[in-house]
mmCIF file of C-alpha atoms and ligand atoms in Angstrom:
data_model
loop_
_atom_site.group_PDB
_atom_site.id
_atom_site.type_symbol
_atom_site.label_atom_id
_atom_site.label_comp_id
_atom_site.label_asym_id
_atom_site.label_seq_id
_atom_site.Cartn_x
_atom_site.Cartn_y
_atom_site.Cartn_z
ATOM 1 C CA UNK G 6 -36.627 5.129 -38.645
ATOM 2 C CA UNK G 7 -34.827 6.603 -35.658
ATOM 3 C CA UNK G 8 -31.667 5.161 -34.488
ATOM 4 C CA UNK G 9 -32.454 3.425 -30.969
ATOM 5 C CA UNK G 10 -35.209 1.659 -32.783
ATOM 6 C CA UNK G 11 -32.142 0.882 -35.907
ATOM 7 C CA UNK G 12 -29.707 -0.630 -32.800
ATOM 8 C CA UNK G 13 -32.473 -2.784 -30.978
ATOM 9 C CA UNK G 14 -33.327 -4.225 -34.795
ATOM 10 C CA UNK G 15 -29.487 -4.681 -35.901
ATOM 11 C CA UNK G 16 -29.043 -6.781 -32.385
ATOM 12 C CA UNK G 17 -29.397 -10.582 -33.049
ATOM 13 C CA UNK G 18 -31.473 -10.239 -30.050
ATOM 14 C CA UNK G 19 -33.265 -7.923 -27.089
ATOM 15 C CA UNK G 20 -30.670 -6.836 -24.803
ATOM 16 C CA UNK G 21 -31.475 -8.352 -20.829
ATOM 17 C CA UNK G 22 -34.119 -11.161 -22.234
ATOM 18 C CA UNK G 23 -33.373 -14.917 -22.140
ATOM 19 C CA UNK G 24 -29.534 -14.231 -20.900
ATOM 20 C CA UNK G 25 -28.383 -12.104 -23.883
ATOM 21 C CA UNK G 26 -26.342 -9.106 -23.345
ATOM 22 C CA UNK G 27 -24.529 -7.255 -26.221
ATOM 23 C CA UNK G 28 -21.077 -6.872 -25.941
ATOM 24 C CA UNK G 29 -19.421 -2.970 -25.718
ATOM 25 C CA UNK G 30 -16.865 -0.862 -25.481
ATOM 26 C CA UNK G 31 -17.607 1.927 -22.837
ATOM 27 C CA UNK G 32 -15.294 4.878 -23.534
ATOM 28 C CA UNK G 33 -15.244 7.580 -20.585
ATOM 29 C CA UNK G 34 -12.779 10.692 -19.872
ATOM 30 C CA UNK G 35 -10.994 10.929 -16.266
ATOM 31 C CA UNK G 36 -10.333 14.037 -14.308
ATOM 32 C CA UNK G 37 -7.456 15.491 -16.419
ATOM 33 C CA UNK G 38 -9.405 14.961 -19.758
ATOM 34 C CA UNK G 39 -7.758 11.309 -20.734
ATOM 35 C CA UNK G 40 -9.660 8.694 -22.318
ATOM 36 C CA UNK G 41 -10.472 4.890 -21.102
ATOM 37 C CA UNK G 42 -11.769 2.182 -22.596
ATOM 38 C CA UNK G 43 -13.117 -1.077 -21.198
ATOM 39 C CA UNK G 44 -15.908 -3.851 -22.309
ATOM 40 C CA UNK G 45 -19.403 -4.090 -20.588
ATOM 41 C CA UNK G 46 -22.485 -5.795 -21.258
ATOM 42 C CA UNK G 47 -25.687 -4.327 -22.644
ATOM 43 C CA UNK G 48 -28.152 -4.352 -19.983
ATOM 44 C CA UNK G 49 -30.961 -3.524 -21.512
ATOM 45 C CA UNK G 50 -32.754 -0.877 -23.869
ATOM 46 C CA UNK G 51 -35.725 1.015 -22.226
ATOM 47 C CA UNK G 52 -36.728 4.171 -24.219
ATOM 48 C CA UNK G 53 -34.091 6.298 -25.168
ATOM 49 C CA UNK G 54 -31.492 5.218 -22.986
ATOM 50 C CA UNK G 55 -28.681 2.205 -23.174
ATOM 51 C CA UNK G 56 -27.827 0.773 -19.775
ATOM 52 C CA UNK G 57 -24.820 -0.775 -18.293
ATOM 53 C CA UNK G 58 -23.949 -2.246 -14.524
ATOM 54 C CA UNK G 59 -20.942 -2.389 -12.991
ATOM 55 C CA UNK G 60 -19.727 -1.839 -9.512
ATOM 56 C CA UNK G 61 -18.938 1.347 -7.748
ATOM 57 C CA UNK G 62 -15.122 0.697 -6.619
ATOM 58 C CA UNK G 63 -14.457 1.132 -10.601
ATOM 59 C CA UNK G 64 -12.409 3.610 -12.251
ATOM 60 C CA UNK G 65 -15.122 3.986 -15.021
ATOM 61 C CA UNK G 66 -17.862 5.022 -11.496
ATOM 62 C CA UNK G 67 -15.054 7.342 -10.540
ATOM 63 C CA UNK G 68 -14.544 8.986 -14.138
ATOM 64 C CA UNK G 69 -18.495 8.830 -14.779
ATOM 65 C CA UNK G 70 -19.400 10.485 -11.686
ATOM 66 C CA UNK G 71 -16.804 13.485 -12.046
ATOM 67 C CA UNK G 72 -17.544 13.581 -16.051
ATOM 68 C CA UNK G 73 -21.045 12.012 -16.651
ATOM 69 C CA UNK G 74 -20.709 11.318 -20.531
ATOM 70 C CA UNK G 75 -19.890 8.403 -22.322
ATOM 71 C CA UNK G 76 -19.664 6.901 -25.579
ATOM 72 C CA UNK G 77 -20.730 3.214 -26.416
ATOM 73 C CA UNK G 78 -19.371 1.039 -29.478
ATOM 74 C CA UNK G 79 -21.199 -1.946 -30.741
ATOM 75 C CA UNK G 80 -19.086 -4.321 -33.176
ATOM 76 C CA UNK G 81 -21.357 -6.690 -35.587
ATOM 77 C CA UNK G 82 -18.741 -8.154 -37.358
ATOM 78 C CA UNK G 83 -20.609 -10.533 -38.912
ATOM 79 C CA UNK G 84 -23.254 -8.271 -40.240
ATOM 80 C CA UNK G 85 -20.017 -5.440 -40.738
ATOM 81 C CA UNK G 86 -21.180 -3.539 -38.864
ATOM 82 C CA UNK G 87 -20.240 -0.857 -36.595
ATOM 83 C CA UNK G 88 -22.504 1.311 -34.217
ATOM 84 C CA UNK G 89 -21.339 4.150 -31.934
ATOM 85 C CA UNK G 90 -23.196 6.043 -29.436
ATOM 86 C CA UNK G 91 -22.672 8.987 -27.789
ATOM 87 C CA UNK G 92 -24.457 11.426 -25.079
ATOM 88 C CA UNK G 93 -24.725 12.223 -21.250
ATOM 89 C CA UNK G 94 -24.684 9.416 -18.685
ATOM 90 C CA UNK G 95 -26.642 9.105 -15.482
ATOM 91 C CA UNK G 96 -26.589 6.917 -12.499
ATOM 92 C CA UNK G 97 -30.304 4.751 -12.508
ATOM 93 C CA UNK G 98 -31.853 3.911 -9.105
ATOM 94 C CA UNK G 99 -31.174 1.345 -6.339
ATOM 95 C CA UNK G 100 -34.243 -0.884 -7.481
ATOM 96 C CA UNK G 101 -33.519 -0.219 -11.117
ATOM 97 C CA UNK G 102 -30.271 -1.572 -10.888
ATOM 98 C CA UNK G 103 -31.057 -4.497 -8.293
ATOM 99 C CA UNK G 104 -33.994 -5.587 -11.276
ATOM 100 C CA UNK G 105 -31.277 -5.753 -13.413
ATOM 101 C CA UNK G 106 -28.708 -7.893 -11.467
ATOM 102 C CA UNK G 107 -31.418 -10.202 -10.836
ATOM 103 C CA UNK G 108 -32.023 -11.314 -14.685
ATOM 104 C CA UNK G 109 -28.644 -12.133 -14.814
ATOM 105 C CA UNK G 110 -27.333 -15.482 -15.096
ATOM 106 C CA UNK G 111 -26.045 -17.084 -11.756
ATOM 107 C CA UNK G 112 -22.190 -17.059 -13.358
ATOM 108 C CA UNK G 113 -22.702 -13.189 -13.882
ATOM 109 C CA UNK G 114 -24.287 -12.786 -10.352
ATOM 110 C CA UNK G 115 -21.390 -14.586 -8.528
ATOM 111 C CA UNK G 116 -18.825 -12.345 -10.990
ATOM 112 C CA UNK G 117 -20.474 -9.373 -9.129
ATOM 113 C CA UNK G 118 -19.868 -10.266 -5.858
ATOM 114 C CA UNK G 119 -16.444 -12.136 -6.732
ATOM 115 C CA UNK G 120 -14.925 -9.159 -8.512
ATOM 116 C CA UNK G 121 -14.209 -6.261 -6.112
ATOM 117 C CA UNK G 122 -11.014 -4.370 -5.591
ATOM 118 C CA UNK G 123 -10.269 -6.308 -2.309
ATOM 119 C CA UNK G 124 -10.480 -9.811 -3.816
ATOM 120 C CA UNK G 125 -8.047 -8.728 -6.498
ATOM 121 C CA UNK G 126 -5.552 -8.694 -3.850
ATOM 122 C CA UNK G 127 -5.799 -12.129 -3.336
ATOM 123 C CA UNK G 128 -3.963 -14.888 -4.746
ATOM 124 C CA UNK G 129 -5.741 -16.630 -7.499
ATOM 125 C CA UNK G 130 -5.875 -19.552 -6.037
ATOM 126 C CA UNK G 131 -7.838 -18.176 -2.993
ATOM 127 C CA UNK G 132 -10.065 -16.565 -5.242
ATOM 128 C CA UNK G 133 -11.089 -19.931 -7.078
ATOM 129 C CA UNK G 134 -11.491 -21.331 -3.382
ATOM 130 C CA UNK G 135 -13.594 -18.139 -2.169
ATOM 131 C CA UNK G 136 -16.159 -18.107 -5.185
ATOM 132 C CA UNK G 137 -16.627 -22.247 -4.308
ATOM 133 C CA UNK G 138 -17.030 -21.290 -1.025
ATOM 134 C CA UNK G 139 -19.377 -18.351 -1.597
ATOM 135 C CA UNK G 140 -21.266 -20.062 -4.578
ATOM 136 C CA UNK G 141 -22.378 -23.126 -1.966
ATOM 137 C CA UNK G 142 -23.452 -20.707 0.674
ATOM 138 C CA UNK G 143 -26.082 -19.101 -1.617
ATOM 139 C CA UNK G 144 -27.511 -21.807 -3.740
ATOM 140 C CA UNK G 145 -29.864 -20.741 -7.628
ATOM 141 C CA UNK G 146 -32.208 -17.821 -6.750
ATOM 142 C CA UNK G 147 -30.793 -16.644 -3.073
ATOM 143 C CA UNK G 148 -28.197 -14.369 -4.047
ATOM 144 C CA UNK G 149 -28.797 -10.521 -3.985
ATOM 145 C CA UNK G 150 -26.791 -7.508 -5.157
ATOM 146 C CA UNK G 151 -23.241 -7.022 -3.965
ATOM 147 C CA UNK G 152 -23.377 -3.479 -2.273
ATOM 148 C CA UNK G 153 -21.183 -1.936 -4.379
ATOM 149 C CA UNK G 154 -23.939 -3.125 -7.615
ATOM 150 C CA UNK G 155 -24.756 0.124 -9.643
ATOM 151 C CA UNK G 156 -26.154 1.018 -13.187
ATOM 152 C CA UNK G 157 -25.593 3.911 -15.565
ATOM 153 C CA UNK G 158 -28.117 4.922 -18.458
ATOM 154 C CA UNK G 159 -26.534 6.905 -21.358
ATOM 155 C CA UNK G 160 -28.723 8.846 -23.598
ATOM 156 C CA UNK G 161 -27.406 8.912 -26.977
ATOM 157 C CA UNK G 162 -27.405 12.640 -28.380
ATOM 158 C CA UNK G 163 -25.243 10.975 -31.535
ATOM 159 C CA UNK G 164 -25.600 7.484 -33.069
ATOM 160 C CA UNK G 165 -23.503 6.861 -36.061
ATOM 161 C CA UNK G 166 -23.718 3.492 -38.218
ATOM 162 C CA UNK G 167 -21.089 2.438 -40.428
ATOM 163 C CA UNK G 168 -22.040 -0.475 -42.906
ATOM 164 C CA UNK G 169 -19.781 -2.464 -44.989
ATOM 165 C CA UNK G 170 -20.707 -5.066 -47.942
ATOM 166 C CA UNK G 171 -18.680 -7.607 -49.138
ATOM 167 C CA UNK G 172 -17.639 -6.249 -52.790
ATOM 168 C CA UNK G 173 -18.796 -2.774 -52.373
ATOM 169 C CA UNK G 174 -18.192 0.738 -50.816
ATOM 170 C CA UNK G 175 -19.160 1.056 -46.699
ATOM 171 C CA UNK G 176 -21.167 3.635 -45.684
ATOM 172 C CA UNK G 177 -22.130 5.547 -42.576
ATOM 173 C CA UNK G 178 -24.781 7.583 -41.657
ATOM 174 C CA UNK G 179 -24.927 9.934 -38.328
ATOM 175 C CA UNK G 180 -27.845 10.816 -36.627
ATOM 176 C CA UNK G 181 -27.629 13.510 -34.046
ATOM 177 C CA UNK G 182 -30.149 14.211 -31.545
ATOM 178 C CA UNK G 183 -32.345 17.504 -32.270
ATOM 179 C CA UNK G 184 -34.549 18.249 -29.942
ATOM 180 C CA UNK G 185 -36.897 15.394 -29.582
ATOM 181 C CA UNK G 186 -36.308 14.278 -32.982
ATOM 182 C CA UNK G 187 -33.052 13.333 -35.244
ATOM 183 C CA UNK G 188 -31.479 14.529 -38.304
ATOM 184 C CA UNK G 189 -29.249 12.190 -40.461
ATOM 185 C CA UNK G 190 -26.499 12.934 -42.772
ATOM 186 C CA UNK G 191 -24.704 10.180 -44.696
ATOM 187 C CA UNK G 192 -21.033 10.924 -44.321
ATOM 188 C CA UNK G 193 -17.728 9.174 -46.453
ATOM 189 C CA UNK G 194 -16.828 5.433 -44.523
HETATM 190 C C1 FMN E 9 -16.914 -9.791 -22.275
HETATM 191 C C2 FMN E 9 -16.721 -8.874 -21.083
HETATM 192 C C3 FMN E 9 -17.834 -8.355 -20.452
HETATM 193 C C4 FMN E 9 -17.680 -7.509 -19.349
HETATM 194 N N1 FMN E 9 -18.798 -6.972 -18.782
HETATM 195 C C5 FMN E 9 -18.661 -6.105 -17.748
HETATM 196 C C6 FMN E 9 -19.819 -5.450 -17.206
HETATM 197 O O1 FMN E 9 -20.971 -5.616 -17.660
HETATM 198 N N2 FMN E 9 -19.619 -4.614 -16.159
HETATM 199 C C7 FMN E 9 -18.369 -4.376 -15.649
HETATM 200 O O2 FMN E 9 -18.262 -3.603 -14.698
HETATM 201 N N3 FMN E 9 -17.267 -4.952 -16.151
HETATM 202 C C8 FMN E 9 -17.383 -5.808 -17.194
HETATM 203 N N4 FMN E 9 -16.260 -6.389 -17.742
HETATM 204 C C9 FMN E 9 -14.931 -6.059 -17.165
HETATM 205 C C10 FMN E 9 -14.484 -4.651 -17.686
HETATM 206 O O3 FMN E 9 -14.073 -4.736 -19.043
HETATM 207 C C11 FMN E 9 -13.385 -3.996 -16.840
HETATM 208 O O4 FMN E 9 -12.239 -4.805 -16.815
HETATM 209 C C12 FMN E 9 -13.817 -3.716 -15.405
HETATM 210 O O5 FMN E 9 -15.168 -3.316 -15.341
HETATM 211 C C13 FMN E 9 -12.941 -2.618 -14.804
HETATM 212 O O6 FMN E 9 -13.017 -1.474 -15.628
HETATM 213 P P1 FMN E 9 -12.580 -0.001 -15.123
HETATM 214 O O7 FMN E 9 -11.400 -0.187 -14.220
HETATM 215 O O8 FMN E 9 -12.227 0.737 -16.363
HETATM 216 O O9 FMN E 9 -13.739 0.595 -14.407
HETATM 217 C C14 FMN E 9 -16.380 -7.203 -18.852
HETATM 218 C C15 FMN E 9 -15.268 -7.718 -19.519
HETATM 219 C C16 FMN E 9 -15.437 -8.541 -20.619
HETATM 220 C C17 FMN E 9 -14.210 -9.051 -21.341
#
């Protein structure tokens, strides 16, 4: 089996449908070759690629855009399970991204408009008052994508699953892009 189809089965569900979105840690490199980590959701899955939104006045945009590769950890701890994906990142489409913001739920569409640099500034208090505010102008259904709204697909070139049992050894097996196809190798845990 090949690895993207491996992730989509290990998820307890499909990534963008019926308000679930996998929780991950994005790892990207800034300008003078340091790494960052934050967590984002899991879009969706559409072919070979894993997608993420997020919003353009980030540090991950700035690092992404000057270093376009990324990798991706999924944690299953209840299945122990680990997933890691790695490979080159690019930025998706206007209309790609404003599909996505619009299966989102209305909490994570009002967190996209709510959470830019400038409203960091503010005191939190005014922030509370500014998303009532802002969440009565634009009732269920009106509200659109924030203009700083942007998506990234990364295209894994390396997937690597590590599996743990309860009373036995882990294991992990790497599969690394070749071409159009894989090849796997089982490595130690
Ligand atoms: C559970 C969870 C989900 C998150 N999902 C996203 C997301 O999908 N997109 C996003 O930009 N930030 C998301 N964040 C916030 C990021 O972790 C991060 O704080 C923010 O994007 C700024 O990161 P940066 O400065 O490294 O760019 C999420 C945080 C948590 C805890």
């Amino acid at each position: 089996m090949d690895p993207m189809t491996l992730l989509a089965g290990a998820l307890p569900g499909t990534p963008g449908v019926d308000g679930y979105f996998p929780v991950l840690s994005l790892a990207t490199v800034d300008a003078a070759g340091l790494p960052d980590v934050r967590t984002v959701l899991l879009s969706e899955i559409v072919g070979e690629e894993l997608y993420f939104h997020t919003d353009t006045g980030s540090r991950k945009v700035v690092q992404l855009e000057t270093t376009p590769v990324a990798a991706l950890l999924v944690t299953l701890p209840e299945q122990a399970r680990q997933i890691v994906a790695r490979g080159p990142v690019r930025r998706v489409t206007d209309e790609e991204a404003a599909r996505a913001y619009h299966v989102r739920s209305r909490y994570l569409q009002l967190l996209a408009w709510t959470n830019t640099v400038a409203s960091a500034q503010l005191p939190a208090a005014e922030r509370e008052s500014r998303w009532a505010e802002f969440a009565e102008a634009h009732p269920d259904g009106t509200l659109t994508p924030p203009a700083g709204w942007c998506g990234f697909a990364v295209r894994p070139d390396r997937m690597t699953f590590w599996q743990g049992g309860p009373d036995g050894p882990s294991h992990r097996v790497e599969y690394t892009r070749d071409g159009n196809s894989w090849t796997d190798a089982h490595l130690p845990g």
